[in-house]
Amino acid sequence: MNQPNTQGERIFAFLDTAITAREKAAHGAPSGPWSVRLDDDAIVAPDGITVAEAFALSGQQTSSILDLIALHDATEVLRRCTTERKLIALHGGSMHSCPATDDTGYLDEWTQFGYEDACPVLRLLAKGYGWTEDGR
């Protein structure tokens, strides 16, 4: 298998791996929307199945973690993955016109003129998944 050579190719591969892992996890989980059941500090799926329970936390921490988990149900994760793949398709090719600027304030020249770097939009998306400039 060929290893990605350019930063742009590495970012595409990184994003694909990260998004695929989240899609796989979401497909294996109960669909959403999930909700919080306060009487036993649980997250439940629409069919009543307990997805997660919070315990050994302070009251405010329990409430916050329950809310956070409920906001990241399988349906939400899959919706975000679909949207992010569409962003990648829009900003992933060379010669696209993008009003985004890079870290120095220049317009996205690389992809407008066919260079091999990644659009600033994709670099920002990758950073959200933990990408670092050293190519993590």
PDB file of C-alpha atoms in Angstrom:
ATOM      1  CA  MET A   1       0.000   0.000   0.000  1.00  0.00           C
ATOM      2  CA  ASN A   2       1.351   3.417  -0.928  1.00  0.00           C
ATOM      3  CA  GLN A   3       2.016   5.833   1.908  1.00  0.00           C
ATOM      4  CA  PRO A   4       0.718   9.392   1.466  1.00  0.00           C
ATOM      5  CA  ASN A   5       3.567  11.711   0.440  1.00  0.00           C
ATOM      6  CA  THR A   6       2.304  15.260   0.636  1.00  0.00           C
ATOM      7  CA  GLN A   7       0.847  16.963   3.687  1.00  0.00           C
ATOM      8  CA  GLY A   8      -2.468  17.163   1.865  1.00  0.00           C
ATOM      9  CA  GLU A   9      -2.486  13.404   1.221  1.00  0.00           C
ATOM     10  CA  ARG A  10      -1.533  12.723   4.833  1.00  0.00           C
ATOM     11  CA  ILE A  11      -4.350  14.947   6.083  1.00  0.00           C
ATOM     12  CA  PHE A  12      -6.856  13.181   3.815  1.00  0.00           C
ATOM     13  CA  ALA A  13      -5.708   9.782   5.102  1.00  0.00           C
ATOM     14  CA  PHE A  14      -5.768  11.001   8.716  1.00  0.00           C
ATOM     15  CA  LEU A  15      -9.303  12.391   8.356  1.00  0.00           C
ATOM     16  CA  ASP A  16     -10.566   9.260   6.630  1.00  0.00           C
ATOM     17  CA  THR A  17      -9.189   7.060   9.423  1.00  0.00           C
ATOM     18  CA  ALA A  18     -10.593   9.307  12.169  1.00  0.00           C
ATOM     19  CA  ILE A  19     -14.036   9.612  10.607  1.00  0.00           C
ATOM     20  CA  THR A  20     -14.221   5.896   9.765  1.00  0.00           C
ATOM     21  CA  ALA A  21     -13.443   4.987  13.405  1.00  0.00           C
ATOM     22  CA  ARG A  22     -16.287   7.212  14.616  1.00  0.00           C
ATOM     23  CA  GLU A  23     -18.686   5.821  12.002  1.00  0.00           C
ATOM     24  CA  LYS A  24     -17.829   2.259  13.031  1.00  0.00           C
ATOM     25  CA  ALA A  25     -18.411   3.045  16.708  1.00  0.00           C
ATOM     26  CA  ALA A  26     -21.674   4.849  15.953  1.00  0.00           C
ATOM     27  CA  HIS A  27     -23.005   2.004  13.805  1.00  0.00           C
ATOM     28  CA  GLY A  28     -22.452  -0.370  16.727  1.00  0.00           C
ATOM     29  CA  ALA A  29     -24.259   1.843  19.252  1.00  0.00           C
ATOM     30  CA  PRO A  30     -27.992   2.341  19.829  1.00  0.00           C
ATOM     31  CA  SER A  31     -29.420   5.063  17.603  1.00  0.00           C
ATOM     32  CA  GLY A  32     -30.414   8.413  19.033  1.00  0.00           C
ATOM     33  CA  PRO A  33     -31.517  10.779  20.161  1.00  0.00           C
ATOM     34  CA  TRP A  34     -30.295   9.765  23.591  1.00  0.00           C
ATOM     35  CA  SER A  35     -31.702  11.369  26.706  1.00  0.00           C
ATOM     36  CA  VAL A  36     -30.766  11.772  30.349  1.00  0.00           C
ATOM     37  CA  ARG A  37     -32.704   9.847  33.003  1.00  0.00           C
ATOM     38  CA  LEU A  38     -31.953  11.710  36.220  1.00  0.00           C
ATOM     39  CA  ASP A  39     -33.492   9.254  38.702  1.00  0.00           C
ATOM     40  CA  ASP A  40     -30.592   6.824  38.181  1.00  0.00           C
ATOM     41  CA  ASP A  41     -28.058   9.068  36.381  1.00  0.00           C
ATOM     42  CA  ALA A  42     -28.312   7.173  33.116  1.00  0.00           C
ATOM     43  CA  ILE A  43     -28.250   7.885  29.407  1.00  0.00           C
ATOM     44  CA  VAL A  44     -30.997   6.029  27.553  1.00  0.00           C
ATOM     45  CA  ALA A  45     -31.709   5.337  23.894  1.00  0.00           C
ATOM     46  CA  PRO A  46     -35.186   5.996  22.472  1.00  0.00           C
ATOM     47  CA  ASP A  47     -36.132   2.333  23.037  1.00  0.00           C
ATOM     48  CA  GLY A  48     -35.316   2.655  26.764  1.00  0.00           C
ATOM     49  CA  ILE A  49     -32.009   0.782  26.654  1.00  0.00           C
ATOM     50  CA  THR A  50     -29.483   2.194  29.108  1.00  0.00           C
ATOM     51  CA  VAL A  51     -26.501   3.393  27.100  1.00  0.00           C
ATOM     52  CA  ALA A  52     -24.339   4.659  29.979  1.00  0.00           C
ATOM     53  CA  GLU A  53     -24.463   5.426  33.672  1.00  0.00           C
ATOM     54  CA  ALA A  54     -22.530   8.112  35.517  1.00  0.00           C
ATOM     55  CA  PHE A  55     -21.420   7.557  39.077  1.00  0.00           C
ATOM     56  CA  ALA A  56     -18.643   8.479  41.504  1.00  0.00           C
ATOM     57  CA  LEU A  57     -18.775  12.096  40.373  1.00  0.00           C
ATOM     58  CA  SER A  58     -20.015  15.194  42.116  1.00  0.00           C
ATOM     59  CA  GLY A  59     -23.559  16.309  41.325  1.00  0.00           C
ATOM     60  CA  GLN A  60     -22.515  18.981  38.817  1.00  0.00           C
ATOM     61  CA  GLN A  61     -19.966  16.673  37.176  1.00  0.00           C
ATOM     62  CA  THR A  62     -22.559  13.926  36.863  1.00  0.00           C
ATOM     63  CA  SER A  63     -25.028  16.292  35.238  1.00  0.00           C
ATOM     64  CA  SER A  64     -22.410  17.674  32.846  1.00  0.00           C
ATOM     65  CA  ILE A  65     -21.089  14.276  31.772  1.00  0.00           C
ATOM     66  CA  LEU A  66     -24.598  12.940  31.221  1.00  0.00           C
ATOM     67  CA  ASP A  67     -25.456  15.948  29.057  1.00  0.00           C
ATOM     68  CA  LEU A  68     -22.207  15.580  27.111  1.00  0.00           C
ATOM     69  CA  ILE A  69     -22.775  11.890  26.398  1.00  0.00           C
ATOM     70  CA  ALA A  70     -26.392  12.476  25.399  1.00  0.00           C
ATOM     71  CA  LEU A  71     -25.296  15.158  22.925  1.00  0.00           C
ATOM     72  CA  HIS A  72     -23.004  12.658  21.198  1.00  0.00           C
ATOM     73  CA  ASP A  73     -25.442   9.877  20.405  1.00  0.00           C
ATOM     74  CA  ALA A  74     -24.899   7.595  17.408  1.00  0.00           C
ATOM     75  CA  THR A  75     -27.289   9.528  15.178  1.00  0.00           C
ATOM     76  CA  GLU A  76     -25.466  12.802  15.890  1.00  0.00           C
ATOM     77  CA  VAL A  77     -22.054  11.246  15.270  1.00  0.00           C
ATOM     78  CA  LEU A  78     -23.137   9.783  11.923  1.00  0.00           C
ATOM     79  CA  ARG A  79     -24.687  13.106  10.887  1.00  0.00           C
ATOM     80  CA  ARG A  80     -21.419  14.914  11.666  1.00  0.00           C
ATOM     81  CA  CYS A  81     -19.358  12.276   9.834  1.00  0.00           C
ATOM     82  CA  THR A  82     -21.542  12.661   6.738  1.00  0.00           C
ATOM     83  CA  THR A  83     -21.219  16.441   6.869  1.00  0.00           C
ATOM     84  CA  GLU A  84     -17.459  16.297   7.364  1.00  0.00           C
ATOM     85  CA  ARG A  85     -17.058  13.921   4.404  1.00  0.00           C
ATOM     86  CA  LYS A  86     -19.002  16.449   2.300  1.00  0.00           C
ATOM     87  CA  LEU A  87     -16.660  19.219   3.461  1.00  0.00           C
ATOM     88  CA  ILE A  88     -13.700  17.053   2.477  1.00  0.00           C
ATOM     89  CA  ALA A  89     -15.211  16.496  -0.970  1.00  0.00           C
ATOM     90  CA  LEU A  90     -15.775  20.253  -1.416  1.00  0.00           C
ATOM     91  CA  HIS A  91     -12.325  21.311  -0.217  1.00  0.00           C
ATOM     92  CA  GLY A  92     -10.263  18.256  -1.043  1.00  0.00           C
ATOM     93  CA  GLY A  93      -9.543  18.686  -4.710  1.00  0.00           C
ATOM     94  CA  SER A  94      -6.995  20.891  -6.334  1.00  0.00           C
ATOM     95  CA  MET A  95      -8.108  23.842  -8.410  1.00  0.00           C
ATOM     96  CA  HIS A  96     -11.126  24.638  -6.261  1.00  0.00           C
ATOM     97  CA  SER A  97     -11.864  28.209  -5.349  1.00  0.00           C
ATOM     98  CA  CYS A  98     -11.910  28.727  -1.610  1.00  0.00           C
ATOM     99  CA  PRO A  99     -12.105  32.005   0.286  1.00  0.00           C
ATOM    100  CA  ALA A 100     -10.291  30.492   3.300  1.00  0.00           C
ATOM    101  CA  THR A 101      -6.939  31.928   4.278  1.00  0.00           C
ATOM    102  CA  ASP A 102      -3.956  30.081   5.661  1.00  0.00           C
ATOM    103  CA  ASP A 103      -2.127  30.862   8.903  1.00  0.00           C
ATOM    104  CA  THR A 104      -0.298  33.749   7.231  1.00  0.00           C
ATOM    105  CA  GLY A 105      -3.478  35.373   5.913  1.00  0.00           C
ATOM    106  CA  TYR A 106      -3.044  34.410   2.257  1.00  0.00           C
ATOM    107  CA  LEU A 107      -5.941  32.974   0.308  1.00  0.00           C
ATOM    108  CA  ASP A 108      -6.003  29.244  -0.313  1.00  0.00           C
ATOM    109  CA  GLU A 109      -3.569  29.505  -3.221  1.00  0.00           C
ATOM    110  CA  TRP A 110      -2.306  25.933  -3.114  1.00  0.00           C
ATOM    111  CA  THR A 111      -5.519  24.269  -4.131  1.00  0.00           C
ATOM    112  CA  GLN A 112      -6.547  27.087  -6.468  1.00  0.00           C
ATOM    113  CA  PHE A 113      -3.393  26.584  -8.476  1.00  0.00           C
ATOM    114  CA  GLY A 114      -3.089  22.830  -8.092  1.00  0.00           C
ATOM    115  CA  TYR A 115      -0.385  22.586  -5.439  1.00  0.00           C
ATOM    116  CA  GLU A 116      -0.307  19.526  -3.218  1.00  0.00           C
ATOM    117  CA  ASP A 117      -0.966  21.089   0.183  1.00  0.00           C
ATOM    118  CA  ALA A 118      -4.341  20.812   1.876  1.00  0.00           C
ATOM    119  CA  CYS A 119      -6.934  23.560   1.893  1.00  0.00           C
ATOM    120  CA  PRO A 120      -6.944  25.521   5.181  1.00  0.00           C
ATOM    121  CA  VAL A 121     -10.510  24.325   5.780  1.00  0.00           C
ATOM    122  CA  LEU A 122      -9.311  20.700   5.802  1.00  0.00           C
ATOM    123  CA  ARG A 123      -6.337  21.506   8.003  1.00  0.00           C
ATOM    124  CA  LEU A 124      -8.716  23.084  10.533  1.00  0.00           C
ATOM    125  CA  LEU A 125     -11.048  20.081  10.348  1.00  0.00           C
ATOM    126  CA  ALA A 126      -8.087  17.739  10.910  1.00  0.00           C
ATOM    127  CA  LYS A 127      -6.950  19.788  13.920  1.00  0.00           C
ATOM    128  CA  GLY A 128     -10.359  19.109  15.457  1.00  0.00           C
ATOM    129  CA  TYR A 129      -9.508  15.404  15.290  1.00  0.00           C
ATOM    130  CA  GLY A 130      -6.067  15.919  16.836  1.00  0.00           C
ATOM    131  CA  TRP A 131      -3.888  16.528  13.768  1.00  0.00           C
ATOM    132  CA  THR A 132      -0.699  18.437  14.480  1.00  0.00           C
ATOM    133  CA  GLU A 133       1.549  20.170  11.966  1.00  0.00           C
ATOM    134  CA  ASP A 134       4.214  17.502  12.478  1.00  0.00           C
ATOM    135  CA  GLY A 135       1.831  15.078  10.804  1.00  0.00           C
ATOM    136  CA  ARG A 136       0.502  13.130  13.755  1.00  0.00           C
TER     137      ARG A 136
END
